[in-house]
Coordinates of N, CA, C and O in Angstrom, one line a residue:
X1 N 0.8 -1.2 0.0 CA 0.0 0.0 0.0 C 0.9 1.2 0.0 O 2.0 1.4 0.6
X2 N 0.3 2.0 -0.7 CA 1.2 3.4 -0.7 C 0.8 4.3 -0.1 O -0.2 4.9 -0.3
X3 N 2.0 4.7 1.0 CA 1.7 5.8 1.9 C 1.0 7.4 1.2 O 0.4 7.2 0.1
X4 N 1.0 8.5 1.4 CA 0.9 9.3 1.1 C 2.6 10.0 1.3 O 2.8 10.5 0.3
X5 N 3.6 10.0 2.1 CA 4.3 10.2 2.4 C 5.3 9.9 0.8 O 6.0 10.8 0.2
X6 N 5.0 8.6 0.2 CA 5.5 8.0 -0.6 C 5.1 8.7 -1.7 O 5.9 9.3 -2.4
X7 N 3.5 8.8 -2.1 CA 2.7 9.7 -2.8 C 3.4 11.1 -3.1 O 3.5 11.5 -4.3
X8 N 3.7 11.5 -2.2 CA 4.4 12.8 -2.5 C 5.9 12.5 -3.2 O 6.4 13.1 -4.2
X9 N 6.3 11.8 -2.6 CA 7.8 11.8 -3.3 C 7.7 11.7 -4.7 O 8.2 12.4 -5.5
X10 N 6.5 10.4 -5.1 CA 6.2 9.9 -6.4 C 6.6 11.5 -7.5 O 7.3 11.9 -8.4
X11 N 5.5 12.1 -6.4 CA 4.5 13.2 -7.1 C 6.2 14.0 -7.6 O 6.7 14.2 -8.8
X12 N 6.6 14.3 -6.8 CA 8.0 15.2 -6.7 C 8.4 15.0 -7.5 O 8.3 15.8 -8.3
X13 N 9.1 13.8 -7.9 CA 10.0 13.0 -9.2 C 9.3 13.4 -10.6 O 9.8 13.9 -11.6
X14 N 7.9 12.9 -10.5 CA 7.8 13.6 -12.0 C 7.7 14.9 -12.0 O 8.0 15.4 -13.1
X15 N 7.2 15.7 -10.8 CA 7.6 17.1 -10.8 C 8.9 17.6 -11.5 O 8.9 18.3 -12.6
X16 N 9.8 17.1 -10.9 CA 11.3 17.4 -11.5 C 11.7 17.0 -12.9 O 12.6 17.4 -13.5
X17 N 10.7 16.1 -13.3 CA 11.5 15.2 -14.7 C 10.3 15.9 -15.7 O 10.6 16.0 -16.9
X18 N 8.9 16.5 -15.1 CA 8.6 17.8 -15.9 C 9.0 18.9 -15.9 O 8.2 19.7 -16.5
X19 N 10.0 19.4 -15.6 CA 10.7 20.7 -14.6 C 9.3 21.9 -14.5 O 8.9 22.9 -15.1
X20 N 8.7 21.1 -13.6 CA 7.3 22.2 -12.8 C 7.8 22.7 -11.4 O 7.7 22.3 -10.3
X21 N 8.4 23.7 -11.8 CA 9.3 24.4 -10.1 C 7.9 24.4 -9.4 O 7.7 23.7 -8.5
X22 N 7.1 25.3 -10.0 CA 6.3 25.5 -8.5 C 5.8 24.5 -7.4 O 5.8 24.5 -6.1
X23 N 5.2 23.1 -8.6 CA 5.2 21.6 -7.9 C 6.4 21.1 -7.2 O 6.6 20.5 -6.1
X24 N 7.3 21.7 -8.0 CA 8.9 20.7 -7.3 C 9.3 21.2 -6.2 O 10.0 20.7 -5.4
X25 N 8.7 22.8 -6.1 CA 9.5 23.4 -4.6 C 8.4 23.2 -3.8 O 8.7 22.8 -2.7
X26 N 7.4 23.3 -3.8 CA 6.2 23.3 -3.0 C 6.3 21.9 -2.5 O 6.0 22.0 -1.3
X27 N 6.5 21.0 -2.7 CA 6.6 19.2 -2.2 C 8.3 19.4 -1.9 O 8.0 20.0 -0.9
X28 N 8.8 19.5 -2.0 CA 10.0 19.9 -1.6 C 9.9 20.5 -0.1 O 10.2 19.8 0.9
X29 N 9.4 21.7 0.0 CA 9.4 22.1 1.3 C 8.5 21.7 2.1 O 8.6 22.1 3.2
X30 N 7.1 20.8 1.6 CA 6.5 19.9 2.2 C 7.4 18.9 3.1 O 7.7 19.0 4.2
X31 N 7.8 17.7 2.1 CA 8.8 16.4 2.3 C 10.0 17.5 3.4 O 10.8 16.9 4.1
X32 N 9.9 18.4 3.3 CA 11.4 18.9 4.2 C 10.4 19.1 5.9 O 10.9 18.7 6.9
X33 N 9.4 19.5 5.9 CA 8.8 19.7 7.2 C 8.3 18.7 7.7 O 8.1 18.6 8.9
X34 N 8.0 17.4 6.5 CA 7.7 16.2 7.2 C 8.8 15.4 7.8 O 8.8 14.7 8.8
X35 N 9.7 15.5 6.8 CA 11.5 15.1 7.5 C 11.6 15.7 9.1 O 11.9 15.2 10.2
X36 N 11.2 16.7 8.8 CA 11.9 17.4 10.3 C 11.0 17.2 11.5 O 11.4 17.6 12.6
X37 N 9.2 16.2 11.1 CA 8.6 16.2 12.3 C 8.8 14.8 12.3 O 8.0 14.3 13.1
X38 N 9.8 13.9 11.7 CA 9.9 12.7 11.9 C 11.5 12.2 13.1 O 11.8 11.2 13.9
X39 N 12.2 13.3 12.6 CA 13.5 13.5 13.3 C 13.2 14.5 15.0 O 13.8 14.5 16.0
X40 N 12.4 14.9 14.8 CA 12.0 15.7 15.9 C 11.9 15.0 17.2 O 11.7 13.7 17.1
X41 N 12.1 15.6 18.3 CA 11.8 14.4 19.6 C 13.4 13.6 19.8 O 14.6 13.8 19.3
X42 N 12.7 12.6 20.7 CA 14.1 11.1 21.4 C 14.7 10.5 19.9 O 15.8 10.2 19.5
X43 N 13.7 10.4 19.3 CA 14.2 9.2 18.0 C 13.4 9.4 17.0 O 12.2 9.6 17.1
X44 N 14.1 9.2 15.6 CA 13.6 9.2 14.4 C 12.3 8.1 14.5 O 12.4 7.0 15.0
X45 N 11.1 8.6 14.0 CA 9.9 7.6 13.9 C 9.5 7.6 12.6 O 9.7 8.6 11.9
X46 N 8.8 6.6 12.0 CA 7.6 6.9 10.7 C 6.0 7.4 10.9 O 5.0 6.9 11.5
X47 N 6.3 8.6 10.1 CA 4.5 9.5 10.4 C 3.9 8.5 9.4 O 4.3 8.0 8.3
X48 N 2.2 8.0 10.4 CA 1.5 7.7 9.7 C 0.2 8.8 8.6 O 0.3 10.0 8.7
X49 N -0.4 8.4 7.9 CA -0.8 9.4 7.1 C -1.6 10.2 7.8 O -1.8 11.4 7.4
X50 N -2.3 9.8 9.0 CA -3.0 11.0 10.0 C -1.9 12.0 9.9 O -1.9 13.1 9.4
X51 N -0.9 11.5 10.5 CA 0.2 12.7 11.0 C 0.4 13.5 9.8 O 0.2 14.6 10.0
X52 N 0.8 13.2 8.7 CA 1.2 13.4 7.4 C 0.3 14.2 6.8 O 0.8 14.7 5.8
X53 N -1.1 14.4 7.0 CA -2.2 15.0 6.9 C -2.0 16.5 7.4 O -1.7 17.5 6.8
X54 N -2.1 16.2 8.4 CA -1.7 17.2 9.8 C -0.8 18.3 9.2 O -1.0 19.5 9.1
X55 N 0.1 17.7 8.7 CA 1.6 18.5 8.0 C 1.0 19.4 7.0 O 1.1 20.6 6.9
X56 N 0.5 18.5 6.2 CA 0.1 19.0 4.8 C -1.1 20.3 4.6 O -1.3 21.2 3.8
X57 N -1.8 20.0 6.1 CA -2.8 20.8 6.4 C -2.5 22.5 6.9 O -3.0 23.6 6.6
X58 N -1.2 21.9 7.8 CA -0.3 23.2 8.4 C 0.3 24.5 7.2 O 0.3 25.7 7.1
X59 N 0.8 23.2 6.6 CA 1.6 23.8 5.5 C 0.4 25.0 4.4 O 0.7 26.2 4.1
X60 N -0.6 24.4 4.1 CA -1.6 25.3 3.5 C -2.1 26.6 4.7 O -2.3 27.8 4.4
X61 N -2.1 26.3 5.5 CA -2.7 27.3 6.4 C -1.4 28.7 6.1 O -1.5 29.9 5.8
X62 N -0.1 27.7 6.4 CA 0.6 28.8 6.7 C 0.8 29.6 5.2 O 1.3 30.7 5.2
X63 N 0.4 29.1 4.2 CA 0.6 29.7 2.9 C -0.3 30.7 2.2 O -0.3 31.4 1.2
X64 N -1.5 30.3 3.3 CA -2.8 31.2 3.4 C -2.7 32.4 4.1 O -3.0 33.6 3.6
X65 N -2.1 32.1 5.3 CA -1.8 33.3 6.1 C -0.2 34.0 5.5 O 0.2 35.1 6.0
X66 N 0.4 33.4 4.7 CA 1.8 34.3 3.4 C 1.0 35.4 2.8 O 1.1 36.6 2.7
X67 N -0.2 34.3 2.0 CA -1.0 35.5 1.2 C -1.5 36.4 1.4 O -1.3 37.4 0.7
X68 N -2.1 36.3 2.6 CA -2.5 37.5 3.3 C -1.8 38.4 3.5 O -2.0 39.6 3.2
X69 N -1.0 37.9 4.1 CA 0.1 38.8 4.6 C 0.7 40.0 3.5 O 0.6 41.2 3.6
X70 N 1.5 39.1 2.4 CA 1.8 39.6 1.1 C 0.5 40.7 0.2 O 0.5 41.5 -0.7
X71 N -0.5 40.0 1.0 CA -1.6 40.7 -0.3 C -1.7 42.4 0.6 O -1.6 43.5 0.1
X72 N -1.9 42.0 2.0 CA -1.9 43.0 2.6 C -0.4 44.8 2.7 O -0.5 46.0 3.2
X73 N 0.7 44.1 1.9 CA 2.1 44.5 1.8 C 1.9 44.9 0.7 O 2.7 45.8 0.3
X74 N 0.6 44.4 -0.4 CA 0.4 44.8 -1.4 C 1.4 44.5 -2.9 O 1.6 45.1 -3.9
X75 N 2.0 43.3 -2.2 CA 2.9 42.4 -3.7 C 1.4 41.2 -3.9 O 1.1 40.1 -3.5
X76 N 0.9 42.1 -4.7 CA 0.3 40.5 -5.4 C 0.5 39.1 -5.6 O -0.2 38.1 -5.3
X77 N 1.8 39.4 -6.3 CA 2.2 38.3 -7.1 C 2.8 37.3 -6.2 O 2.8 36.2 -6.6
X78 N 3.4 37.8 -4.9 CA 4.0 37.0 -4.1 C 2.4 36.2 -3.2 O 2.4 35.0 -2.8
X79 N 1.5 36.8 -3.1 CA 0.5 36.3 -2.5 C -0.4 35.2 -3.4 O -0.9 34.3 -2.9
X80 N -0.5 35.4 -4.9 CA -0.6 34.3 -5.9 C 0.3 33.4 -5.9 O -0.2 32.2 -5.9
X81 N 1.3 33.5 -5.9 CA 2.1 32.0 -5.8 C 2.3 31.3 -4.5 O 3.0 30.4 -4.4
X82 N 1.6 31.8 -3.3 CA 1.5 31.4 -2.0 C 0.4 31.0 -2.1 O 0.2 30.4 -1.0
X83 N -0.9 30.8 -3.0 CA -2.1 30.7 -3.3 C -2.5 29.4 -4.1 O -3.4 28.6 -4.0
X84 N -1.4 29.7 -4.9 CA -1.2 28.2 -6.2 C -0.3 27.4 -5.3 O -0.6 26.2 -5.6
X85 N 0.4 27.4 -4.4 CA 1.1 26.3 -3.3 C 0.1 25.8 -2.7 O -0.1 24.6 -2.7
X86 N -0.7 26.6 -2.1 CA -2.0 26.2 -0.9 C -2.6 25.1 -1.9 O -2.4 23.9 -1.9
X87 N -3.3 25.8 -2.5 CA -4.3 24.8 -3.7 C -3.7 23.6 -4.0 O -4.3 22.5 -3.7
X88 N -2.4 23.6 -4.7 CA -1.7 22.5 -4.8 C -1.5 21.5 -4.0 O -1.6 20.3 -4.4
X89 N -1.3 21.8 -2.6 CA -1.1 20.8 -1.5 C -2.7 20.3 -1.3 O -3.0 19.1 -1.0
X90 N -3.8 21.3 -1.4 CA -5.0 21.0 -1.1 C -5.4 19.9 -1.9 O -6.5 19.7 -1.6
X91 N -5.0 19.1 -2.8 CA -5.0 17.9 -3.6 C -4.7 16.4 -3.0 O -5.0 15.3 -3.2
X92 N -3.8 17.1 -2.1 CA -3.3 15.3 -1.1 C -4.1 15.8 0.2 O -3.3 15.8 1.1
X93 N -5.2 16.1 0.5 CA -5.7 16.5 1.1 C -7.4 15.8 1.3 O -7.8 15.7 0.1
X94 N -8.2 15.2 2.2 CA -9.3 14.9 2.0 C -10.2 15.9 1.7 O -9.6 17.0 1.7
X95 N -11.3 15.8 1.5 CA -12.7 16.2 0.3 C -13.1 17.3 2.0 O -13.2 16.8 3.1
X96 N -13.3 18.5 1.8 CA -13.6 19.2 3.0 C -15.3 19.4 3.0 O -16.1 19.5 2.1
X97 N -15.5 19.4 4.5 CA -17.0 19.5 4.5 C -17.5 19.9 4.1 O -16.7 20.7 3.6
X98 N -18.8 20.4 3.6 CA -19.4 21.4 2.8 C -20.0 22.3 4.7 O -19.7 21.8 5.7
X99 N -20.7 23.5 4.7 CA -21.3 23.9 5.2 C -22.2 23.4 5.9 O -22.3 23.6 7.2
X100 N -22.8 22.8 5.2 CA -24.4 22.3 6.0 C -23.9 20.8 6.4 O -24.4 20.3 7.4
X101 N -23.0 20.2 5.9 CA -22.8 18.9 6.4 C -21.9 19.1 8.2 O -21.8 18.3 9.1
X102 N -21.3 20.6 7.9 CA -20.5 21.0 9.1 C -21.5 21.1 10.2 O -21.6 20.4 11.2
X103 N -22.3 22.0 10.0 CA -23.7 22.5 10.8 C -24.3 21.3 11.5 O -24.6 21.3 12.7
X104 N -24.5 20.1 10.5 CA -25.2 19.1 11.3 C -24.2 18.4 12.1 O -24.5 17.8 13.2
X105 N -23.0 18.5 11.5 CA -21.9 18.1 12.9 C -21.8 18.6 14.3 O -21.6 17.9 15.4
X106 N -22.2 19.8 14.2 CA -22.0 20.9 15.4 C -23.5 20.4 15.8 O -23.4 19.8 16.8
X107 N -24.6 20.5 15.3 CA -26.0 20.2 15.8 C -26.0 18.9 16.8 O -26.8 18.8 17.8
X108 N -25.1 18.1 16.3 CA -25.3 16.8 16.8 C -24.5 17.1 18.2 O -25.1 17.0 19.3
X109 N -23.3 17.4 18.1 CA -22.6 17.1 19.1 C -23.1 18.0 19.9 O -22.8 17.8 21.0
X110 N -24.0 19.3 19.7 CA -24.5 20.2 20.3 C -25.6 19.1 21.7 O -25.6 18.9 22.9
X111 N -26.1 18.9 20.9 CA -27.2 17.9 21.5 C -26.6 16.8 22.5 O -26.6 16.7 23.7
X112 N -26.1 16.0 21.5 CA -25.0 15.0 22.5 C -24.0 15.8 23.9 O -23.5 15.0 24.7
X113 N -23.9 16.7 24.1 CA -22.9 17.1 25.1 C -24.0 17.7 26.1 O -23.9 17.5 27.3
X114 N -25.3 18.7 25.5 CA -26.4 19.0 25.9 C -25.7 20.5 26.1 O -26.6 21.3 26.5
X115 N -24.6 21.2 26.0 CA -24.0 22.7 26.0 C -25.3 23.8 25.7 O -26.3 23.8 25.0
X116 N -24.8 24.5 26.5 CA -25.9 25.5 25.9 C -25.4 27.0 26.6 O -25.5 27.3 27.8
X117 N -24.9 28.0 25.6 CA -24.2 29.0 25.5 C -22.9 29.0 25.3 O -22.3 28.0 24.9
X118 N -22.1 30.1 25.6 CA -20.3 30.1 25.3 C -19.8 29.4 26.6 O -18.6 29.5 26.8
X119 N -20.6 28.8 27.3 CA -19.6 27.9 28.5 C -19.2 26.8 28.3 O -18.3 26.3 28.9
X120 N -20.1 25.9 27.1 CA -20.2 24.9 26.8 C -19.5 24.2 25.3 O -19.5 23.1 24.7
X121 N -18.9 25.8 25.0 CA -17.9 25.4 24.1 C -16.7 24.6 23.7 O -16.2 24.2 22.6
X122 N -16.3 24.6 25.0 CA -14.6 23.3 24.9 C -15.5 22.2 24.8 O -15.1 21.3 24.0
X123 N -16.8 21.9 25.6 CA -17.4 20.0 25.5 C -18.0 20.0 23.6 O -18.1 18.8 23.1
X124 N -18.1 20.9 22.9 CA -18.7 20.8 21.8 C -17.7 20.7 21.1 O -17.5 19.6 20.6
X125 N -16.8 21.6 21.0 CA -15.3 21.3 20.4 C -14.8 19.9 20.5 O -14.5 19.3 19.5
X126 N -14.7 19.5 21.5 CA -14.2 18.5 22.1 C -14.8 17.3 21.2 O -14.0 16.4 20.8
X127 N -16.3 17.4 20.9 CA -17.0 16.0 20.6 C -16.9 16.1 19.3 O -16.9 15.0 18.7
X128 N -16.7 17.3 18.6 CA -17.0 17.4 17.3 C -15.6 17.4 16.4 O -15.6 17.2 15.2
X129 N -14.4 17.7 17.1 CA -12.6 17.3 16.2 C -12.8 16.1 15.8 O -13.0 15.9 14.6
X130 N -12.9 15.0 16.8 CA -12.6 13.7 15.7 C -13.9 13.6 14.9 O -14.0 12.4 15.0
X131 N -14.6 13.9 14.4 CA -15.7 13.7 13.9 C -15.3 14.4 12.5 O -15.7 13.9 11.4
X132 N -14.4 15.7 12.5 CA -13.9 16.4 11.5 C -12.8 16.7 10.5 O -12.5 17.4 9.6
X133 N -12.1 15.4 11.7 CA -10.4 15.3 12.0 C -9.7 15.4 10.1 O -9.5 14.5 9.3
X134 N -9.4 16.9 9.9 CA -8.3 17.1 8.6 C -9.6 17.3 7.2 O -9.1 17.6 6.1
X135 N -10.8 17.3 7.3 CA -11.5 17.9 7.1 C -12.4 19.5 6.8 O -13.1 20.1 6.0
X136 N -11.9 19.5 7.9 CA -12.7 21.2 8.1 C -11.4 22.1 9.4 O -10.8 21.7 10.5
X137 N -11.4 23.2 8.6 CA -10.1 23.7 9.7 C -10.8 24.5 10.5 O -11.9 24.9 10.2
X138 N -9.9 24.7 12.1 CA -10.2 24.4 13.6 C -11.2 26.0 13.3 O -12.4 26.1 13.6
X139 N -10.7 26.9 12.9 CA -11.8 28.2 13.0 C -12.6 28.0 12.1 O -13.3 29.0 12.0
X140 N -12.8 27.2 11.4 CA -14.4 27.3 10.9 C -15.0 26.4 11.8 O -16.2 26.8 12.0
X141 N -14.7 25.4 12.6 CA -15.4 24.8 13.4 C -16.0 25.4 14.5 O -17.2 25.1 14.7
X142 N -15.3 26.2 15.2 CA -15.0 26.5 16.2 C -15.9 27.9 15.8 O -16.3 28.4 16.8
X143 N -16.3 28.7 14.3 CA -17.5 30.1 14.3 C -18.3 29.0 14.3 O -19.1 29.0 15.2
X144 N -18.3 28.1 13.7 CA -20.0 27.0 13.9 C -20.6 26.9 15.0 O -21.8 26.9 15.0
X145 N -19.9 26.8 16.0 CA -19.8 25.9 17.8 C -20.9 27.3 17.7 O -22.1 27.4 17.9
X146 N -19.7 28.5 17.4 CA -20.1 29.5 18.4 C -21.5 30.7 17.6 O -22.3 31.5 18.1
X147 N -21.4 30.4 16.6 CA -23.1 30.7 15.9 C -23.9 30.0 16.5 O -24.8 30.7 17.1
X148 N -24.0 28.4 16.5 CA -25.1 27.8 17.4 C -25.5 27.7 18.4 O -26.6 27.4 18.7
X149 N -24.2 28.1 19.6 CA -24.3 28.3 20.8 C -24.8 29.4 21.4 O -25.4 29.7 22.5
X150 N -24.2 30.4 20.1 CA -25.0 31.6 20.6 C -26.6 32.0 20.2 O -27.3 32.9 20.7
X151 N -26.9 30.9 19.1 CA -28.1 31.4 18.5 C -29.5 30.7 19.3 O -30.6 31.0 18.9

């Protein structure tokens, strides 16, 4: 079975033997952050693809929050190719919730925990991550919690 870890490398190699920089450096500095959360700690370990998710997830966030940043500095162009990175990685990435499918996540666990207002927000959080785990990122979850809780 092929990891995702492996997946990427695949992906990299024909990247390079297309010479597609933006593909080849973007999995590049992927594979380099997952190297370094494998070496990290007492001893070298192997990430499974939850973890490897996790990475891939971070990595878009932080490419999101470049864009911004850049768009806000007012270089465009550096905020577009922080934009085509995100997207790119968003491909080894699972299928993200839609809206309403999020909503009835938050409904359920709403119910299930029985919370009711902003006090009851860590127990809804709480029931509704693994339910969402690498799917839906933590602040969209987390305005859901707190639209329903407040509404």
């Amino acid at each position: 079975m092929t990891t995702l870890k492996q997946t990427l490398h695949d992906d990299l190699t024909t990247a390079i033997k297309a010479r597609d920089q933006l593909r080849s450096a973007t999995l590049r500095l992927t594979l380099s952050a997952i190297g370094y959360e494998e070496t990290a700690g007492e001893s070298h370990r192997e990430l499974s693809d939850d973890e490897v998710q996790k990475i891939i997830t971070r990595e878009v966030k932080k490419r999101r929050d470049a864009a911004d940043a850049f768009s806000g500095a007012g270089r465009a162009e550096s905020a577009e190719k922080e934009l085509a990175e995100a997207e790119l990685l968003k491909a080894y990435l699972p299928a993200q919730l839609s809206d309403d499918e999020l909503a009835a996540l938050v409904t359920d666990a709403v119910a299930s925990t029985g919370a009711s207002g902003m006090a009851g927000m860590g127990a809804v959080m709480k029931a509704v991550q693994p339910k969402v785990a690498g799917r839906a990122e933590g602040g969209r979850v987390a305005a859901e919690v707190k639209k329903q809780l407040a509404g």
